[in-house]
Every structure is written in structure tokens, then in C-alpha cells.
XYZ file of C-alpha atoms in Angstrom:
680
model
C -3.252 -19.330 31.257
C -1.032 -21.867 29.829
C 3.002 -22.144 29.312
C 2.222 -23.106 25.706
C -0.381 -20.438 25.377
C 2.044 -17.632 26.349
C 5.122 -19.471 23.992
C 2.794 -19.193 20.730
C 1.382 -15.804 21.152
C 5.040 -14.647 21.922
C 5.987 -16.930 18.892
C 3.178 -15.335 16.679
C 4.624 -11.352 17.969
C 7.668 -12.350 16.810
C 6.705 -13.475 13.161
C 4.651 -10.468 13.066
C 6.960 -7.744 13.685
C 10.028 -9.580 12.437
C 8.090 -10.059 9.179
C 5.866 -7.422 8.996
C 7.860 -4.896 6.871
C 9.392 -7.427 4.963
C 5.921 -8.659 3.866
C 4.738 -5.081 3.423
C 7.375 -3.002 1.525
C 9.727 -5.963 0.074
C 6.891 -8.662 -0.916
C 4.263 -5.601 -1.623
C 1.702 -8.104 -0.581
C -1.306 -7.520 1.469
C -0.116 -5.595 4.430
C 0.654 -8.206 7.669
C -1.750 -6.025 9.674
C -3.184 -3.066 7.773
C -6.556 -2.799 9.447
C -7.936 -3.920 12.894
C -8.313 -7.231 11.579
C -5.207 -8.791 10.788
C -5.171 -11.280 8.510
C -2.442 -13.639 9.867
C -4.095 -13.514 13.000
C -7.800 -14.415 12.144
C -6.784 -16.331 9.260
C -4.137 -17.965 11.338
C -6.531 -18.748 14.081
C -8.986 -20.412 11.617
C -5.804 -22.716 10.186
C -4.955 -23.698 13.807
C -8.593 -24.652 14.497
C -9.372 -26.704 11.446
C -5.913 -28.237 10.875
C -3.602 -27.639 13.978
C -6.364 -28.906 16.642
C -7.473 -32.101 14.757
C -3.833 -33.193 14.186
C -2.643 -32.629 18.112
C -5.922 -34.489 18.626
C -5.161 -37.401 17.184
C -2.262 -37.704 19.609
C -3.956 -36.918 22.697
C -6.883 -34.869 22.834
C -5.262 -33.199 25.842
C -2.752 -31.873 23.360
C -5.256 -29.844 21.346
C -5.358 -26.108 22.284
C -8.669 -24.847 24.129
C -10.989 -22.143 23.313
C -9.224 -20.357 26.302
C -5.759 -21.132 25.079
C -6.406 -19.878 21.808
C -8.254 -16.782 23.077
C -4.878 -15.824 25.172
C -3.053 -16.727 21.794
C -4.888 -14.276 19.629
C -5.167 -11.552 22.810
C -1.748 -11.299 23.431
C -0.716 -10.976 19.576
C -3.319 -8.513 18.861
C -1.258 -5.895 21.622
C 1.923 -5.579 19.203
C 0.056 -5.666 15.865
C 0.091 -1.850 15.706
C 3.961 -2.095 15.743
C 4.967 -3.243 12.243
C 3.137 -1.521 10.057
C 1.163 1.760 9.397
C 0.649 2.106 13.259
C 4.515 2.605 13.622
C 7.135 0.866 11.765
C 6.100 2.114 8.063
C 7.490 5.649 8.797
C 8.616 5.642 12.244
C 12.387 5.054 11.648
C 11.891 7.277 8.273
C 10.712 9.941 10.035
C 13.836 10.178 12.371
C 16.468 10.181 9.453
C 15.022 11.156 6.273
C 14.481 14.924 7.484
C 17.908 15.119 7.319
C 18.025 13.900 3.327
C 14.891 16.207 2.575
C 16.684 19.234 4.082
C 20.122 18.888 1.617
C 17.279 20.349 -1.369
C 14.439 22.186 0.252
C 15.845 25.476 0.538
C 12.858 26.753 2.492
C 13.929 24.616 5.086
C 17.191 25.580 4.890
C 16.563 29.643 4.820
C 13.867 29.097 8.042
C 16.218 26.522 9.658
C 12.924 24.247 10.200
C 15.277 21.133 11.034
C 16.661 23.043 14.066
C 13.350 23.619 14.994
C 12.766 19.889 16.628
C 15.018 19.245 19.291
C 17.952 16.897 18.490
C 17.160 14.032 21.092
C 13.966 13.481 18.628
C 15.713 13.061 15.403
C 18.723 10.516 14.330
C 22.064 11.364 15.147
C 24.917 12.084 11.924
C 27.671 13.187 14.271
C 29.977 9.892 13.608
C 29.349 8.792 10.293
C 26.576 10.492 8.083
C 27.606 9.067 4.860
C 26.909 5.793 6.310
C 24.123 6.673 8.862
C 21.861 9.232 5.900
C 23.578 7.795 2.783
C 23.389 3.953 3.730
C 19.747 4.638 4.754
C 18.436 6.476 1.910
C 20.268 4.373 -0.750
C 21.017 1.082 0.756
C 24.436 -0.787 1.958
C 23.730 -4.065 0.242
C 25.194 -4.773 -3.262
C 23.236 -6.512 -6.076
C 22.114 -9.808 -4.293
C 24.564 -9.641 -1.524
C 22.808 -8.579 2.042
C 23.946 -6.841 4.988
C 24.477 -8.289 8.181
C 22.944 -6.598 11.124
C 26.634 -5.485 12.175
C 26.292 -3.280 9.281
C 23.812 -1.157 10.793
C 25.222 2.073 11.955
C 23.199 1.989 15.620
C 25.509 4.853 16.708
C 22.838 7.157 15.023
C 19.932 5.516 16.422
C 21.024 5.366 20.190
C 19.806 8.758 20.773
C 16.199 9.197 19.142
C 15.541 5.607 20.848
C 16.254 6.973 24.212
C 13.683 9.833 23.669
C 11.051 7.768 21.666
C 10.810 4.699 23.264
C 10.078 5.841 26.729
C 7.571 8.154 24.964
C 5.891 5.285 23.194
C 5.831 3.122 26.199
C 4.259 5.949 28.426
C 1.433 6.031 25.580
C 0.897 2.466 25.631
C 0.735 2.517 29.392
C -1.880 4.950 29.362
C -3.778 3.471 26.427
C -3.988 0.067 28.144
C -5.321 1.858 31.159
C -8.109 3.700 29.085
C -8.835 -0.054 27.308
C -9.309 -1.153 31.004
C -11.481 1.450 32.333
C -13.933 1.491 29.564
C -13.908 -2.715 29.157
C -16.747 -3.350 31.685
C -19.106 -0.332 30.678
C -18.957 -1.218 27.107
C -19.011 -5.085 27.215
C -21.477 -5.662 30.084
C -23.727 -2.674 30.802
C -23.838 -1.224 27.148
C -23.278 -4.562 25.453
C -22.019 -3.024 22.201
C -21.801 -5.646 19.817
C -17.939 -6.384 19.297
C -18.743 -7.737 15.688
C -14.732 -9.075 15.105
C -14.876 -10.717 18.671
C -18.113 -12.251 17.481
C -16.507 -13.800 14.573
C -13.610 -15.176 16.186
C -15.880 -16.767 18.923
C -17.496 -18.257 15.807
C -14.312 -19.795 15.223
C -13.133 -21.122 18.452
C -13.911 -24.815 19.785
C -16.682 -25.209 22.207
C -18.694 -27.644 24.046
C -15.802 -30.362 23.695
C -15.826 -29.797 20.186
C -12.684 -29.385 18.278
C -14.522 -26.869 15.615
C -16.443 -23.815 16.200
C -20.240 -23.924 15.870
C -20.027 -21.653 12.761
C -17.182 -24.305 11.457
C -20.029 -27.097 11.677
C -22.555 -25.423 9.620
C -22.351 -26.333 5.714
C -23.645 -23.010 4.901
C -20.324 -21.435 6.384
C -18.037 -23.945 4.145
C -20.015 -22.708 1.117
C -19.248 -18.858 1.511
C -15.492 -19.546 2.632
C -14.942 -21.837 -0.047
C -16.760 -19.390 -2.660
C -14.577 -16.282 -1.558
C -11.266 -18.377 -1.303
C -11.867 -19.583 -4.958
C -12.636 -15.779 -6.197
C -9.614 -14.477 -4.617
C -7.416 -17.449 -5.703
C -8.561 -16.920 -9.167
C -8.107 -13.188 -9.248
C -4.373 -13.803 -7.581
C -3.677 -16.510 -10.215
C -4.698 -13.762 -12.970
C -1.861 -11.697 -11.659
C 0.549 -14.662 -12.854
C -1.257 -15.759 -15.999
C -3.568 -13.203 -17.189
C -3.439 -14.927 -20.742
C -4.941 -17.921 -19.812
C -7.382 -16.614 -16.603
C -10.179 -14.336 -16.320
C -10.980 -12.024 -13.495
C -14.114 -12.471 -11.410
C -15.066 -8.942 -10.867
C -15.552 -8.063 -7.393
C -15.841 -4.320 -8.858
C -18.814 -2.240 -10.239
C -18.382 0.701 -12.479
C -21.446 3.206 -11.459
C -19.379 6.456 -12.966
C -21.226 7.044 -15.877
C -24.219 7.710 -13.887
C -22.227 10.522 -11.559
C -22.706 12.959 -14.321
C -26.153 12.874 -13.867
C -25.811 14.388 -10.490
C -23.549 17.522 -10.869
C -23.019 18.587 -7.150
C -22.310 14.780 -6.429
C -19.853 14.851 -9.165
C -18.210 17.804 -7.762
C -17.750 16.864 -4.324
C -15.889 13.685 -5.341
C -18.797 11.195 -6.716
C -16.553 9.867 -9.333
C -14.090 8.634 -6.900
C -16.944 6.521 -5.148
C -18.344 5.471 -7.965
C -16.473 2.567 -8.611
C -16.372 0.421 -5.727
C -14.827 -2.927 -4.702
C -17.209 -5.712 -2.893
C -15.720 -6.328 0.476
C -17.049 -9.886 1.405
C -15.699 -9.211 5.101
C -17.650 -6.084 5.120
C -20.725 -7.446 4.086
C -20.566 -10.140 6.804
C -20.054 -7.799 9.509
C -22.810 -5.459 8.255
C -25.330 -8.574 8.430
C -24.476 -8.281 12.419
C -24.811 -5.111 12.857
C -28.196 -3.129 13.879
C -29.825 -1.396 11.008
C -29.005 2.328 11.694
C -25.508 1.740 11.884
C -24.760 -0.440 8.979
C -26.883 2.042 6.866
C -25.085 5.091 8.414
C -21.500 3.552 7.382
C -22.934 2.729 4.302
C -24.257 5.967 3.051
C -21.665 8.462 5.110
C -19.327 8.945 1.943
C -22.104 9.516 -0.693
C -23.705 12.233 1.854
C -20.796 13.610 2.094
C -19.552 13.679 -1.377
C -23.067 15.833 -2.024
C -22.318 17.891 0.724
C -18.771 18.531 -0.328
C -19.745 19.594 -3.749
C -22.484 21.707 -2.413
C -20.047 23.939 -0.338
C -17.656 23.858 -3.184
C -20.408 25.380 -5.439
C -20.498 28.206 -2.741
C -16.630 28.813 -3.219
C -16.168 27.004 -0.023
C -13.201 24.423 0.113
C -13.607 22.005 3.123
C -10.313 20.000 2.522
C -6.464 20.449 2.539
C -3.716 18.127 3.572
C -3.813 16.461 7.361
C -1.507 19.221 8.774
C -2.449 22.066 6.936
C -2.827 25.557 9.442
C -6.006 26.157 8.000
C -8.695 23.073 7.180
C -12.112 22.803 7.736
C -12.515 19.383 6.887
C -10.403 18.277 10.028
C -12.533 20.113 12.248
C -15.956 18.443 11.455
C -14.010 15.078 12.411
C -13.028 16.658 15.521
C -16.111 17.854 16.470
C -17.585 14.824 15.658
C -15.070 12.889 17.745
C -15.445 15.138 20.661
C -19.282 14.758 21.022
C -19.161 11.030 20.783
C -16.430 11.072 23.585
C -18.736 13.322 25.891
C -21.765 11.015 24.912
C -19.947 8.032 26.116
C -18.440 9.881 29.258
C -22.172 10.729 30.002
C -23.775 7.372 29.600
C -21.145 5.380 31.438
C -21.112 8.342 34.335
C -21.820 6.351 37.256
C -19.234 3.428 36.463
C -16.684 6.005 35.426
C -17.208 8.177 38.859
C -17.140 4.983 40.686
C -13.917 3.655 39.002
C -11.811 6.502 39.511
C -13.242 7.038 43.351
C -11.732 3.951 43.976
C -8.719 4.751 41.871
C -8.007 7.270 44.605
C -8.833 5.498 47.462
C -12.466 7.139 47.886
C -15.290 4.877 48.829
C -18.126 4.311 46.700
C -21.340 2.526 47.075
C -20.655 0.684 43.757
C -17.817 -2.051 43.581
C -16.310 -2.077 40.072
C -13.680 -4.202 38.535
C -10.074 -4.644 40.307
C -8.727 -4.536 36.703
C -10.547 -1.122 35.696
C -9.636 0.638 39.284
C -5.829 -0.480 38.518
C -6.377 0.592 34.828
C -7.512 4.210 36.127
C -4.583 4.580 38.634
C -2.043 3.404 35.385
C -4.057 5.874 33.300
C -3.524 8.960 35.544
C -0.251 8.264 36.010
C 0.762 7.304 32.624
C -0.835 10.318 31.126
C 0.997 12.691 33.599
C 4.316 11.248 32.641
C 3.272 11.851 29.206
C 2.443 15.502 29.291
C 5.732 15.723 31.826
C 7.769 14.389 28.743
C 6.169 16.684 26.188
C 7.058 19.438 28.503
C 10.770 18.491 28.636
C 10.793 18.987 24.853
C 9.914 22.591 25.188
C 5.712 22.105 24.925
C 4.252 24.462 27.473
C 2.050 22.619 29.828
C -1.486 24.094 28.876
C -0.809 22.920 25.200
C 0.668 19.249 26.624
C -2.290 18.816 28.478
C -4.586 19.803 25.803
C -2.656 17.588 23.113
C -2.616 14.689 25.343
C -6.454 15.200 25.955
C -7.477 15.188 22.038
C -4.742 12.248 21.586
C -6.515 10.013 24.185
C -9.778 11.303 22.833
C -8.901 9.870 19.247
C -7.782 6.726 20.257
C -11.056 6.234 22.695
C -13.356 7.107 19.708
C -11.758 5.109 17.359
C -11.556 2.107 19.261
C -15.460 2.394 20.272
C -16.466 2.897 16.593
C -14.460 -0.461 15.876
C -15.877 -2.120 18.472
C -19.886 -0.873 18.080
C -19.560 -1.389 13.957
C -16.766 -3.939 12.615
C -15.102 -0.845 10.842
C -11.707 -2.421 10.413
C -10.520 -0.227 8.256
C -10.651 3.313 9.329
C -9.311 6.896 9.990
C -9.796 9.886 12.418
C -9.072 12.065 9.720
C -7.867 14.720 11.941
C -4.721 15.357 14.494
C -4.295 16.931 17.795
C -1.807 19.517 17.502
C -3.719 20.355 14.031
C -6.844 20.766 15.635
C -5.611 23.474 18.856
C -3.796 25.441 15.763
C -7.863 25.846 14.276
C -8.918 26.651 18.004
C -5.924 29.076 18.822
C -5.030 30.305 15.221
C -1.545 29.969 13.932
C -0.619 33.356 15.197
C -0.662 31.786 18.801
C 2.037 28.917 17.748
C 5.515 29.607 17.118
C 7.330 27.333 14.647
C 9.269 25.317 16.990
C 6.278 24.377 19.192
C 4.410 23.576 16.019
C 7.187 21.377 14.515
C 7.395 19.862 17.823
C 3.755 19.002 18.257
C 3.433 18.070 14.424
C 6.629 15.709 14.472
C 5.082 13.760 17.825
C 1.820 13.138 16.070
C 3.826 12.068 12.507
C 5.805 9.417 14.775
C 3.088 8.300 16.918
C -0.329 8.504 15.166
C 0.083 9.593 11.398
C -1.989 6.731 10.321
C -4.528 5.860 13.150
C -5.784 2.283 10.907
C -3.700 0.548 13.130
C -3.046 2.348 16.314
C -2.947 0.505 19.577
C -5.791 0.931 21.763
C -8.641 -0.676 19.258
C -6.530 -3.893 19.326
C -6.351 -4.257 23.104
C -10.196 -3.157 23.382
C -10.808 -6.342 21.102
C -8.326 -8.253 23.029
C -10.023 -7.474 26.151
C -13.513 -8.479 24.990
C -12.414 -11.947 23.619
C -10.242 -13.084 26.511
C -13.354 -11.813 28.784
C -15.828 -13.837 26.915
C -13.579 -16.601 27.418
C -14.206 -16.465 30.515
C -10.382 -15.443 31.600
C -8.894 -13.099 34.043
C -7.675 -10.361 32.288
C -4.775 -8.975 34.940
C -1.811 -11.283 33.787
C -3.017 -11.678 29.850
C -2.443 -7.368 30.002
C 0.769 -7.658 31.724
C 1.976 -10.393 29.165
C 0.296 -8.117 26.368
C 2.193 -4.814 27.374
C 5.590 -7.313 27.634
C 4.611 -8.495 24.169
C 5.014 -4.821 23.095
C 8.112 -4.463 24.572
C 9.406 -7.679 22.601
C 7.742 -6.425 19.291
C 9.214 -3.107 19.251
C 12.700 -4.316 19.735
C 12.133 -7.223 16.946
C 10.373 -4.772 14.422
C 12.848 -2.188 14.989
C 15.703 -4.196 14.297
C 13.966 -5.798 11.181
C 12.817 -2.955 9.655
C 16.257 -1.220 10.145
C 17.929 -3.853 8.469
C 15.614 -3.979 5.558
C 15.641 -0.173 4.957
C 19.862 -0.303 5.293
C 19.821 -3.229 2.994
C 17.761 -2.265 0.311
C 17.480 1.581 0.944
C 14.820 3.208 2.645
C 13.777 4.750 -1.043
C 13.255 1.440 -2.181
C 11.417 -0.208 0.425
C 8.990 2.190 1.145
C 5.685 4.353 -0.477
C 4.796 7.657 -1.192
C 3.271 7.957 2.488
C 5.865 6.610 4.327
C 8.399 8.699 2.691
C 7.114 11.797 2.875
C 4.597 12.368 5.709
C 7.749 13.708 8.069
C 7.994 16.822 5.636
C 4.499 18.000 6.894
C 5.773 19.316 10.474
C 8.662 21.249 8.798
C 6.751 22.636 5.828
C 4.023 23.896 8.096
C 6.487 25.548 10.541
C 8.549 26.908 7.604
C 4.873 28.243 6.322
C 4.400 29.656 9.829
C 8.031 31.074 10.024
C 7.623 33.028 6.643
C 3.823 34.091 7.608
C 5.318 35.721 10.780
C 8.139 37.161 8.651
C 5.504 39.102 6.541
C 3.663 40.375 9.487
C 7.136 41.624 11.103
C 6.496 39.073 14.079
C 10.336 38.493 14.192
C 12.932 38.195 16.530
C 15.053 40.831 14.766
C 11.914 43.447 15.124
C 11.906 42.539 18.611
C 8.712 40.156 18.692
C 8.182 37.870 21.622
C 6.298 34.717 20.436
C 3.477 33.942 22.964
C 3.521 31.547 25.612
C 1.817 29.789 28.282
C -1.878 31.319 28.628
C -0.531 34.613 26.709
C -1.440 32.016 23.402
C -4.896 31.858 24.559
C -5.090 35.687 25.116
C -4.027 36.246 21.513
C -6.009 33.472 20.296
C -7.612 34.295 16.536
C -9.455 30.733 15.502
C -10.254 29.943 12.127
C -13.886 30.784 11.558
C -14.732 28.129 8.868
C -12.891 25.453 10.722
C -15.057 26.863 14.106
C -18.192 26.571 12.108
C -17.461 23.126 11.116
C -16.608 21.807 14.393
C -19.460 22.726 16.421
C -22.034 21.677 13.510
C -20.755 18.551 13.558
C -20.569 18.580 17.627
C -24.080 19.466 17.458
C -25.552 16.928 14.867
C -23.867 14.407 16.808
C -25.711 15.224 20.044
C -28.859 15.687 17.614
C -28.671 12.346 16.298
C -27.989 10.446 19.407
C -30.784 12.372 21.214
C -33.261 11.197 18.187
C -31.621 7.558 18.308
C -32.460 7.320 22.130
C -35.924 9.036 22.139
C -36.885 7.836 18.725
C -36.548 4.181 18.141
C -37.087 4.200 14.475
C -34.891 6.663 13.917
C -32.826 5.307 10.604
C -29.348 6.822 11.436
C -26.671 6.755 13.834
C -23.810 9.359 14.930
C -21.176 7.241 13.389
C -22.181 8.864 10.079
C -20.416 12.112 11.348
C -16.915 9.936 12.573
C -16.389 8.381 8.995
C -17.771 11.063 6.785
C -15.765 11.298 3.577
C -12.581 9.640 4.883
C -10.768 7.567 2.384
C -11.918 4.400 4.334
C -15.240 5.423 4.550
C -15.077 5.674 0.554
C -13.567 1.931 0.250
C -16.224 0.309 2.567
C -19.187 2.406 2.090
C -20.649 0.228 -0.729
C -20.104 -2.921 0.787
C -21.895 -1.813 3.888
C -24.778 -0.967 2.142
C -25.091 -4.249 0.399
C -24.919 -6.278 3.835
C -27.488 -3.494 5.290
C -29.725 -4.918 1.785
C -29.308 -8.117 2.509
C -30.135 -7.978 6.247
C -33.340 -5.941 5.362
C -34.278 -8.249 2.607
C -33.695 -11.320 5.106
C -35.286 -10.100 7.996
C -38.531 -8.706 6.107
C -39.205 -12.040 3.987
C -37.675 -15.032 6.281
C -37.833 -13.263 9.709
C -35.768 -13.959 12.839
C -35.631 -17.569 11.668
C -33.936 -17.089 8.714
C -31.782 -14.723 9.719
C -30.024 -16.765 12.498
C -29.744 -19.649 10.028
C -27.783 -17.319 7.310
C -25.500 -16.203 9.931
C -22.817 -19.119 9.452
C -23.176 -18.043 5.554
C -22.261 -14.580 6.673
C -19.059 -15.707 8.966
C -18.060 -17.654 6.170
C -17.760 -14.365 4.075
C -15.451 -13.055 6.515
C -13.538 -16.318 7.179
C -12.985 -16.462 3.341
C -11.305 -13.580 2.843
C -9.122 -14.080 6.021
C -8.012 -17.594 4.678
C -7.486 -16.032 1.306
C -5.280 -13.283 2.791
C -2.809 -16.041 4.973
C -2.313 -17.988 1.923
C -1.226 -15.384 -0.620
C 1.226 -13.889 1.994
C 2.360 -17.596 2.324
C 2.825 -18.328 -1.771
C 4.533 -14.675 -2.193
C 6.743 -15.585 0.977
C 7.520 -18.975 -0.551
C 7.971 -17.409 -4.237
C 10.559 -14.946 -2.935
C 12.794 -17.110 -0.701
C 13.233 -19.463 -3.997
C 13.500 -17.090 -6.580
C 15.051 -14.465 -4.510
C 12.620 -11.605 -6.457
C 9.168 -10.256 -5.196
C 6.028 -11.889 -6.114
C 3.081 -10.457 -8.032
C 1.476 -7.934 -5.887
C -2.257 -8.838 -4.591
C -4.048 -6.646 -2.183
C -7.318 -8.536 -0.662
C -7.958 -5.790 2.017
C -6.983 -2.050 2.408
C -4.308 -0.201 0.628
């Protein structure tokens, strides 16, 4: 771990966190992070290896960055990748301010006092200069082409909420870092899960005294990479000169066939019958076991048929994420809990050893020191997280359950990404909403509901970029590069603190300069409505039942909530059905070697991300099946650089289009033509 590696890594963190919001919502390009495979990091790694390192080597071979240094750089940067985009900043500051704006025109919120249900410490402070703090945030303080300065931001409005959210967020970061350290050895060594994203990075890193990684020295790699870059550059150029160039199609239209299958069509079949070919997904699918890639591929199609079947019988599965009653989210919740229990069962001996040693008990095994310290940090930080929830009025029972499901989502998402390479994924359920399904809305009071849902919105409303999967891959990459994990992890957590300061400053700057309504999208500007909409809905429901303060009704608290619980029947059927199916598929996979499917099917089901990637997983699965069947293991191995090239070409294309867009903006002072490569 060299000083220059740390310096380069921190510089990268500053770039990603400082320019992430600008790239995403001012330039409107492919998101700086967007997925669990950030293009600036992995595309930047390729550029470092093929351009920068050879130039440094010309001066002196000792100047070239080693594989370990590159692993440190990538690893530390990954820690901070959840900050600038969907993981936090796209909606974070808006969630603390915009409810004040929406309340002015929402009579339901006004009548139910919805905004007052959340403690003041969680919201922006408008006591000093509401016009500048709120009006400037919504409409912008900049005039024409004149930009504001950092001094123009009304910082007094933000000190109070940052004093609450900063410690809560860092507590979660510490707990999840500890959890990642606990599971790392079990996953990477004992279970030997593939980590496709890390495998790709390893293929790029220089090895054996060479300046280039093994894949980069293959002609097949460059054929695939150049082909993908040419396709994307051509299609990007079409955005600028549509009258002179022709788009190279990467989408396939099967919608005319959907009407032949009425049940499939009714369940949303039209939405997945116009798929886009994602070269990165095809490349990863080639490296996965066939049951995993097949399950990831067929999941959206199976779910569309199942959804259509249910609709045919008058059963509606879906509603919005935080709706009080929702069957669909319970399907995902049941699958996640089952996957979590299977992971715990598979690693029961190792985890028992780690936690025994973490409380200074003797054990016959000798787990890694980093895992033991990770367990200690996990327990202490989780307890602190629960205490912080109690501090804003949540019963300790609900706080513990919320924290459990909060950690479960991070854990299972991390496992799925590490095992499948599904870099674009969403959990499709949330802790507070799942608790409502189990206990029933009547077991909650509007205040508790609003607080739990609001914490969910700020910390994890879009899990496509949440913290722990980045850390899991960082640990795997550094471990495979023969690095000790202790100091890099400390540096990574430090990078999170630095990144938070930089990203918050940059985000508030552009929101106050342009106006939040101009530098946002439908998702980031509206998710903060859900806690208050549902709290108001619950308040109206309780009022209709005569359960109000005026009638002498006292809302249940503590264990009383469980005594009056009325679980959502449809949700419970969905939850335990998915739970059972995951266990059945796991049993079949363990006892029948030729069982063709993987329980990950029930984790992704019909989510937007599953529909987005399913077709490409099927293409990758089909390519691998044909290669293995007719070419055997020798041809399969020979074509690996080709598939790595497909991934690399897409990463490079993303970096190049971002750079072109940024240069265009700074020259012309207007956003470039938007071109999205991965994610949406």
C-alpha cells in the first residue's frame, strides 16, 4: 500500500463525488456510477493500464503502477461509489427540503399535519431565511449564465439535518463494512463464488512482469472491444448528426409476437419484448454457471406469465414500493430472507467461530483477524443504529426488526452481485413496508410509519447503488491481489467521509445554482412524497375507523403492536410462497447436479432491472451452451478474452462519451446530446 496509490485513489474519489451529480443531472449522460460496475472506475482502469502505465514505464519501469497499487486504487474508490448517485445524492438533499415545498400545495398533508410527523432534526431548517433556503433550492439562485458561489448556499438550513443524518449514515457504513469483512472469507474461499466483476478487473491488471493484463495481450480481446466501441461511438454520433449516420441496432422488437400469448401479454409481456442487447451482461453470462445465467435470463418472462395469470383471476400483485398493502414486495421479501438463511446455514461453522472469537471466547478454528474485528464493529455499529432509531421515537422492537431487514437487503444484494455479476439490480421491497405487511397498517401510528419510511427513502430508496456490494467487491479484488485488508478498509471508510463532504457540497451547489427542479428527474424529485402520502393515508383510515385522539384512542406501542397485528393475508401468502420456493430450489440444486435453475430467480423476478438485463443473460447463456457443446472446454477457454473484450468495450465507451460531454459543456456552456449506455 504505497502513498501514491492512496493519493490517486483519493483523487479518484474527489472526481467521482465532485462531478457525479453534475454528470448525471446537468450533463444528463450515462450515470457516473449508476450500477455496481461504475464505468469511470473500470473503464478508467483500462485506460490506466493501456495508456498511462506504458508512458510511466518509458521513464522508468519502477514508475509504472503495479497490480497491487491498481487494486488499491480501485478498491478504495469503490467504497465511495454509493455517494454521488442513486445511492444517496440524487435524492438525499431533496428529501430533506422538498417536502416543505410540496406541503404548500398538498391539502391532504396540511389537514393531517403530515410534515409534522417527522422530527425536526430530520428535515431542513427554514427558520432563518425560508425564501432563500427553500425558494432558492426549488427555483435556483443563479441568473442566466452567471453561476453562484459556495457562499451563496444557505448553509444554516442544512446544519441541523446533517447533524442527524451524518452520524446515522456513518453508523450504517461502519456496520455494513463489518458485515462485509465477516462474510468475505466464507464467500471467496470456502464457497468460492465467482465474483465476475472482480474476475474482469483481474484480467485487466498487469501480471507476471508484463505491463498489460493477460486479456489485453489477446487479439480476441481487442476484436471484441473495438467492435463494441465502434457500435457505441457510431450510435453516439447519430445523436449529433442523425441526418448523416445510421444507428447500429442493439434492440430487437418481438412485440408482434406477444399477442399470441394473452397471459404473458396481460402480465407485462409487451414491456420486455423490445429488449436491448447489453454486451457487458452477455460477457458476464459466459463466465457464470449455466443454471445461474439461465435463471437470470428467464426470470422476467416467468414473472410476466405468473403476473398475467394472477391478473386473470383478479389478483393484483403490484403497487408502489411503500404502499400499505402490496403482494409483490412480499415475494421479494420472502426470497431475500430464505437466501439469507441459506447463506447462514452454509457458513454456520465459520460464522460461529468468528462471533465466538469476537466476544473473546475460545474456538477450535482460527478465523482471520479482519473478520473478528469486522464482527465487533458490526455488533457495536448495529446497536448504535438501533439506538439512533429509538432516539427519533421508534419502539426498540421495531428498531431491531427494521435494522435486521435493512442489513438483510444489503447482504443478499451483495451476494447476488458477487455470484451472478448482476451489476444492475434492485431489491424491490423495503424494511418498513415489509413490517407493515407483517403487522398490518392498524398496528402502526402515522408518526412511526412516516419516520420509518422517511429513513428508508434517504438511506436506501434505490438500492441499485447501495454501499455494501461495492465493499464486497473491493475486498475480493484486494484479497486476490495478495493485499492485507486492514489498512485499505480504514482508508476506504475514510474515503467515504471525504466523499460525503465533497458530494454534498457539489450537489447543493448545482441545486441552488440551477434549481432542484431543473437538475433532477421524476424519481429523485418525488420519492420523498411516499412517507408522507402513506402516513396521511393511514391517518385518514384511522379517522374513518374512529381511532383518533379525539375519541380517546391510544395507538399501540411496544409489544402491543404485535398483539393487535393483522397481517396482510395476500402479502403473507406471497412471502412464504417465495420463501418456500427458494428453499426447494436450493435443496434441488444441492442434491440433483443437473437441476437447471438457481434460486436467484426469485430474488430478481420481474423487477425493472431484471427486465432490462434478462434477454442479454439468455444470449450469454445460449452462446456458452453452444460453445461448450460443440467446442468443448478448450474452445470455451480460448474465447474468454473475447467476452472480456465485450465488457471492456462497453466500459471504455462509457468513459469516452462522458469525457466528450464534459468537454462540450465547458466549451459551449450547454449540455451535450444525451447517450445512455448502461442503466437508466
